[in-house]
PDB file of C-alpha atoms in Angstrom:
ATOM      1  CA  MET A 279       0.000   0.000   0.000  1.00  0.00           C
ATOM      2  CA  THR A 280       1.146   3.513  -0.808  1.00  0.00           C
ATOM      3  CA  GLU A 281      -0.473   6.879  -0.172  1.00  0.00           C
ATOM      4  CA  SER A 282      -1.824   6.777  -3.727  1.00  0.00           C
ATOM      5  CA  ASP A 283      -3.877   3.684  -2.731  1.00  0.00           C
ATOM      6  CA  ILE A 284      -5.625   5.360   0.183  1.00  0.00           C
ATOM      7  CA  ASP A 285      -8.592   6.709  -1.822  1.00  0.00           C
ATOM      8  CA  ALA A 286      -9.423   3.185  -3.021  1.00  0.00           C
ATOM      9  CA  VAL A 287      -8.815   1.755   0.455  1.00  0.00           C
ATOM     10  CA  MET A 288     -11.151   4.357   1.975  1.00  0.00           C
ATOM     11  CA  ALA A 289     -13.822   3.570  -0.626  1.00  0.00           C
ATOM     12  CA  ILE A 290     -13.831  -0.038   0.634  1.00  0.00           C
ATOM     13  CA  GLU A 291     -13.452   0.847   4.313  1.00  0.00           C
ATOM     14  CA  GLU A 292     -16.409   3.248   4.315  1.00  0.00           C
ATOM     15  CA  VAL A 293     -18.724   0.687   2.700  1.00  0.00           C
ATOM     16  CA  ILE A 294     -17.931  -2.412   4.740  1.00  0.00           C
ATOM     17  CA  TYR A 295     -17.697  -0.864   8.230  1.00  0.00           C
ATOM     18  CA  THR A 296     -20.197   1.104  10.258  1.00  0.00           C
ATOM     19  CA  HIS A 297     -17.262   2.721  12.076  1.00  0.00           C
ATOM     20  CA  PRO A 298     -14.435   2.770   9.534  1.00  0.00           C
ATOM     21  CA  TRP A 299     -10.828   3.717  10.026  1.00  0.00           C
ATOM     22  CA  THR A 300     -10.070   7.292   9.024  1.00  0.00           C
ATOM     23  CA  ARG A 301      -7.758   8.361   6.233  1.00  0.00           C
ATOM     24  CA  GLY A 302      -5.418   9.487   9.013  1.00  0.00           C
ATOM     25  CA  ASN A 303      -5.260   5.955  10.425  1.00  0.00           C
ATOM     26  CA  PHE A 304      -3.911   4.666   7.107  1.00  0.00           C
ATOM     27  CA  VAL A 305      -1.561   7.619   6.601  1.00  0.00           C
ATOM     28  CA  ASP A 306      -0.210   7.124  10.140  1.00  0.00           C
ATOM     29  CA  SER A 307       0.264   3.388   9.544  1.00  0.00           C
ATOM     30  CA  LEU A 308       2.301   4.099   6.430  1.00  0.00           C
ATOM     31  CA  ALA A 309       4.317   6.802   8.222  1.00  0.00           C
ATOM     32  CA  ALA A 310       5.034   4.403  11.102  1.00  0.00           C
ATOM     33  CA  GLN A 311       6.368   1.915   8.541  1.00  0.00           C
ATOM     34  CA  SER A 312       3.770  -0.687   9.408  1.00  0.00           C
ATOM     35  CA  HIS A 313       3.498  -3.426   6.812  1.00  0.00           C
ATOM     36  CA  CYS A 314       0.598  -2.192   4.675  1.00  0.00           C
ATOM     37  CA  TYR A 315      -0.607  -4.263   1.725  1.00  0.00           C
ATOM     38  CA  VAL A 316      -3.299  -4.131  -0.896  1.00  0.00           C
ATOM     39  CA  LEU A 317      -4.744  -7.197  -2.581  1.00  0.00           C
ATOM     40  CA  GLU A 318      -5.627  -6.765  -6.228  1.00  0.00           C
ATOM     41  CA  TRP A 319      -7.816  -9.292  -7.978  1.00  0.00           C
ATOM     42  CA  HIS A 320      -8.389  -9.103 -11.716  1.00  0.00           C
ATOM     43  CA  GLY A 321      -6.963  -5.578 -11.733  1.00  0.00           C
ATOM     44  CA  VAL A 322      -9.267  -4.289  -8.980  1.00  0.00           C
ATOM     45  CA  MET A 323      -8.375  -3.544  -5.379  1.00  0.00           C
ATOM     46  CA  ALA A 324     -10.192  -6.265  -3.463  1.00  0.00           C
ATOM     47  CA  GLY A 325      -8.708  -5.838   0.007  1.00  0.00           C
ATOM     48  CA  TYR A 326      -5.920  -4.619   2.237  1.00  0.00           C
ATOM     49  CA  ALA A 327      -4.080  -5.406   5.447  1.00  0.00           C
ATOM     50  CA  VAL A 328      -2.062  -3.475   8.027  1.00  0.00           C
ATOM     51  CA  LEU A 329       0.416  -5.316  10.261  1.00  0.00           C
ATOM     52  CA  MET A 330       2.489  -3.603  12.943  1.00  0.00           C
ATOM     53  CA  THR A 331       5.598  -5.445  14.154  1.00  0.00           C
ATOM     54  CA  GLY A 332       8.059  -4.982  16.990  1.00  0.00           C
ATOM     55  CA  ALA A 333       9.875  -6.844  19.756  1.00  0.00           C
ATOM     56  CA  GLY A 334       9.240 -10.230  18.161  1.00  0.00           C
ATOM     57  CA  GLU A 335       5.468  -9.717  18.029  1.00  0.00           C
ATOM     58  CA  ALA A 336       2.976  -8.453  15.491  1.00  0.00           C
ATOM     59  CA  HIS A 337      -0.438  -6.848  15.742  1.00  0.00           C
ATOM     60  CA  LEU A 338      -2.805  -7.262  12.819  1.00  0.00           C
ATOM     61  CA  LEU A 339      -4.523  -3.885  12.879  1.00  0.00           C
ATOM     62  CA  ASN A 340      -6.750  -4.248   9.838  1.00  0.00           C
ATOM     63  CA  LEU A 341      -7.560  -6.964   7.312  1.00  0.00           C
ATOM     64  CA  SER A 342     -10.468  -6.187   5.029  1.00  0.00           C
ATOM     65  CA  ILE A 343     -11.983  -7.499   1.822  1.00  0.00           C
ATOM     66  CA  ALA A 344     -14.372  -5.430  -0.316  1.00  0.00           C
ATOM     67  CA  GLY A 345     -17.965  -6.625  -0.072  1.00  0.00           C
ATOM     68  CA  ALA A 346     -18.147  -7.735  -3.714  1.00  0.00           C
ATOM     69  CA  TRP A 347     -15.115  -9.979  -3.218  1.00  0.00           C
ATOM     70  CA  GLN A 348     -16.007 -11.525   0.143  1.00  0.00           C
ATOM     71  CA  ARG A 349     -16.579 -15.279   0.544  1.00  0.00           C
ATOM     72  CA  ARG A 350     -14.234 -16.145  -2.334  1.00  0.00           C
ATOM     73  CA  GLY A 351     -11.195 -17.132  -0.267  1.00  0.00           C
ATOM     74  CA  LEU A 352      -9.445 -13.781  -0.669  1.00  0.00           C
ATOM     75  CA  GLY A 353      -9.468 -13.070   3.075  1.00  0.00           C
ATOM     76  CA  ARG A 354      -7.796 -16.423   3.668  1.00  0.00           C
ATOM     77  CA  GLU A 355      -5.246 -15.630   0.936  1.00  0.00           C
ATOM     78  CA  LEU A 356      -4.451 -12.193   2.362  1.00  0.00           C
ATOM     79  CA  LEU A 357      -4.235 -13.562   5.900  1.00  0.00           C
ATOM     80  CA  GLY A 358      -1.880 -16.279   4.655  1.00  0.00           C
ATOM     81  CA  HIS A 359       0.327 -13.598   3.122  1.00  0.00           C
ATOM     82  CA  VAL A 360       0.394 -11.681   6.417  1.00  0.00           C
ATOM     83  CA  ILE A 361       1.247 -14.821   8.402  1.00  0.00           C
ATOM     84  CA  GLY A 362       3.999 -15.654   5.910  1.00  0.00           C
ATOM     85  CA  LEU A 363       5.429 -12.159   6.272  1.00  0.00           C
ATOM     86  CA  ALA A 364       5.381 -12.509  10.059  1.00  0.00           C
ATOM     87  CA  ARG A 365       7.240 -15.817   9.798  1.00  0.00           C
ATOM     88  CA  ASP A 366       9.836 -14.224   7.495  1.00  0.00           C
ATOM     89  CA  LEU A 367      10.311 -11.483  10.098  1.00  0.00           C
ATOM     90  CA  LYS A 368      10.777 -14.150  12.820  1.00  0.00           C
ATOM     91  CA  VAL A 369       7.715 -12.914  14.688  1.00  0.00           C
ATOM     92  CA  GLN A 370       6.788 -15.192  17.598  1.00  0.00           C
ATOM     93  CA  LYS A 371       3.121 -14.229  17.937  1.00  0.00           C
ATOM     94  CA  ILE A 372       0.484 -12.302  16.027  1.00  0.00           C
ATOM     95  CA  PHE A 373      -2.290 -10.594  17.987  1.00  0.00           C
ATOM     96  CA  LEU A 374      -5.525  -9.024  16.785  1.00  0.00           C
ATOM     97  CA  GLU A 375      -8.922  -7.864  17.959  1.00  0.00           C
ATOM     98  CA  VAL A 376     -12.157  -8.782  16.225  1.00  0.00           C
ATOM     99  CA  ARG A 377     -15.715  -7.706  16.951  1.00  0.00           C
ATOM    100  CA  ALA A 378     -17.547 -10.307  19.001  1.00  0.00           C
ATOM    101  CA  SER A 379     -20.384 -10.177  16.437  1.00  0.00           C
ATOM    102  CA  ASN A 380     -18.134 -10.770  13.393  1.00  0.00           C
ATOM    103  CA  ALA A 381     -18.695 -14.506  12.983  1.00  0.00           C
ATOM    104  CA  ALA A 382     -17.141 -14.687   9.510  1.00  0.00           C
ATOM    105  CA  ALA A 383     -13.883 -13.079  10.625  1.00  0.00           C
ATOM    106  CA  ARG A 384     -13.753 -15.167  13.787  1.00  0.00           C
ATOM    107  CA  ALA A 385     -14.136 -18.331  11.679  1.00  0.00           C
ATOM    108  CA  LEU A 386     -11.408 -17.181   9.274  1.00  0.00           C
ATOM    109  CA  TYR A 387      -8.983 -16.552  12.113  1.00  0.00           C
ATOM    110  CA  GLY A 388      -9.938 -19.740  13.946  1.00  0.00           C
ATOM    111  CA  ASN A 389      -9.227 -21.755  10.798  1.00  0.00           C
ATOM    112  CA  SER A 390      -5.801 -20.083  10.639  1.00  0.00           C
ATOM    113  CA  ARG A 391      -4.666 -21.170  14.125  1.00  0.00           C
ATOM    114  CA  PHE A 392      -5.680 -18.018  16.009  1.00  0.00           C
ATOM    115  CA  CYS A 393      -6.931 -18.754  19.527  1.00  0.00           C
ATOM    116  CA  GLU A 394      -9.016 -16.582  21.829  1.00  0.00           C
ATOM    117  CA  ILE A 395      -6.949 -15.225  24.711  1.00  0.00           C
ATOM    118  CA  GLY A 396      -9.173 -12.488  26.101  1.00  0.00           C
ATOM    119  CA  VAL A 397     -11.927  -9.946  25.740  1.00  0.00           C
ATOM    120  CA  ARG A 398     -11.669  -6.155  25.612  1.00  0.00           C
ATOM    121  CA  ARG A 399     -14.983  -4.952  27.001  1.00  0.00           C
ATOM    122  CA  ALA A 400     -16.718  -2.131  25.090  1.00  0.00           C
ATOM    123  CA  TYR A 401     -13.727  -1.803  22.748  1.00  0.00           C
ATOM    124  CA  TYR A 402     -15.516  -0.962  19.498  1.00  0.00           C
ATOM    125  CA  PRO A 403     -18.087   1.751  18.831  1.00  0.00           C
ATOM    126  CA  ALA A 404     -21.442   0.296  17.800  1.00  0.00           C
ATOM    127  CA  HIS A 405     -24.861   1.546  16.705  1.00  0.00           C
ATOM    128  CA  ALA A 406     -26.142   1.179  20.245  1.00  0.00           C
ATOM    129  CA  GLY A 407     -23.262   1.893  22.600  1.00  0.00           C
ATOM    130  CA  ARG A 408     -20.117  -0.213  22.414  1.00  0.00           C
ATOM    131  CA  GLU A 409     -19.202  -3.776  21.434  1.00  0.00           C
ATOM    132  CA  ASP A 410     -16.681  -6.176  22.932  1.00  0.00           C
ATOM    133  CA  ALA A 411     -13.561  -7.212  21.056  1.00  0.00           C
ATOM    134  CA  ILE A 412     -12.301 -10.761  21.173  1.00  0.00           C
ATOM    135  CA  VAL A 413      -8.500 -10.806  21.454  1.00  0.00           C
ATOM    136  CA  LEU A 414      -6.878 -13.533  19.372  1.00  0.00           C
ATOM    137  CA  GLU A 415      -3.333 -14.836  19.217  1.00  0.00           C
ATOM    138  CA  CYS A 416      -1.480 -16.967  16.692  1.00  0.00           C
ATOM    139  CA  VAL A 417       1.738 -18.534  17.985  1.00  0.00           C
ATOM    140  CA  LEU A 418       4.253 -18.992  15.186  1.00  0.00           C
ATOM    141  CA  GLY A 419       6.765 -20.888  17.298  1.00  0.00           C
ATOM    142  CA  TYR A 420       9.947 -18.846  17.024  1.00  0.00           C
ATOM    143  CA  ALA A 421      12.007 -18.698  20.222  1.00  0.00           C
ATOM    144  CA  PRO A 422      13.288 -15.283  21.357  1.00  0.00           C
TER     145      PRO A 422
END
């Protein structure tokens, strides 16, 4: 992902989320040198991911697939790319938060060896108040 991709990323983000990331969130991720990727499928941006790494750990901040491209295995493909990158970087664990109500994402992560390790109460904004986040971890097995 580069700054020139942000308009297309925002077009997806604003459609698929009720409380999307801001343009500033993506600009800041790029400026912080997080690993930011776009997934193109048949010449169209179909998704993107943002992975922050440090101290032998990674935090998957965002992994999203455009609505028209969901349920075609692209999320699994993009997640596989992110996990492969983490392995290449000798990351020991990947962490992420997912909305408690996001069954599709929870299934994707569960099928990719992510395990629930906690709950962040009222973490996400929601239509009616706040929603819990489920904290997930994937252990990649590298020793420090």
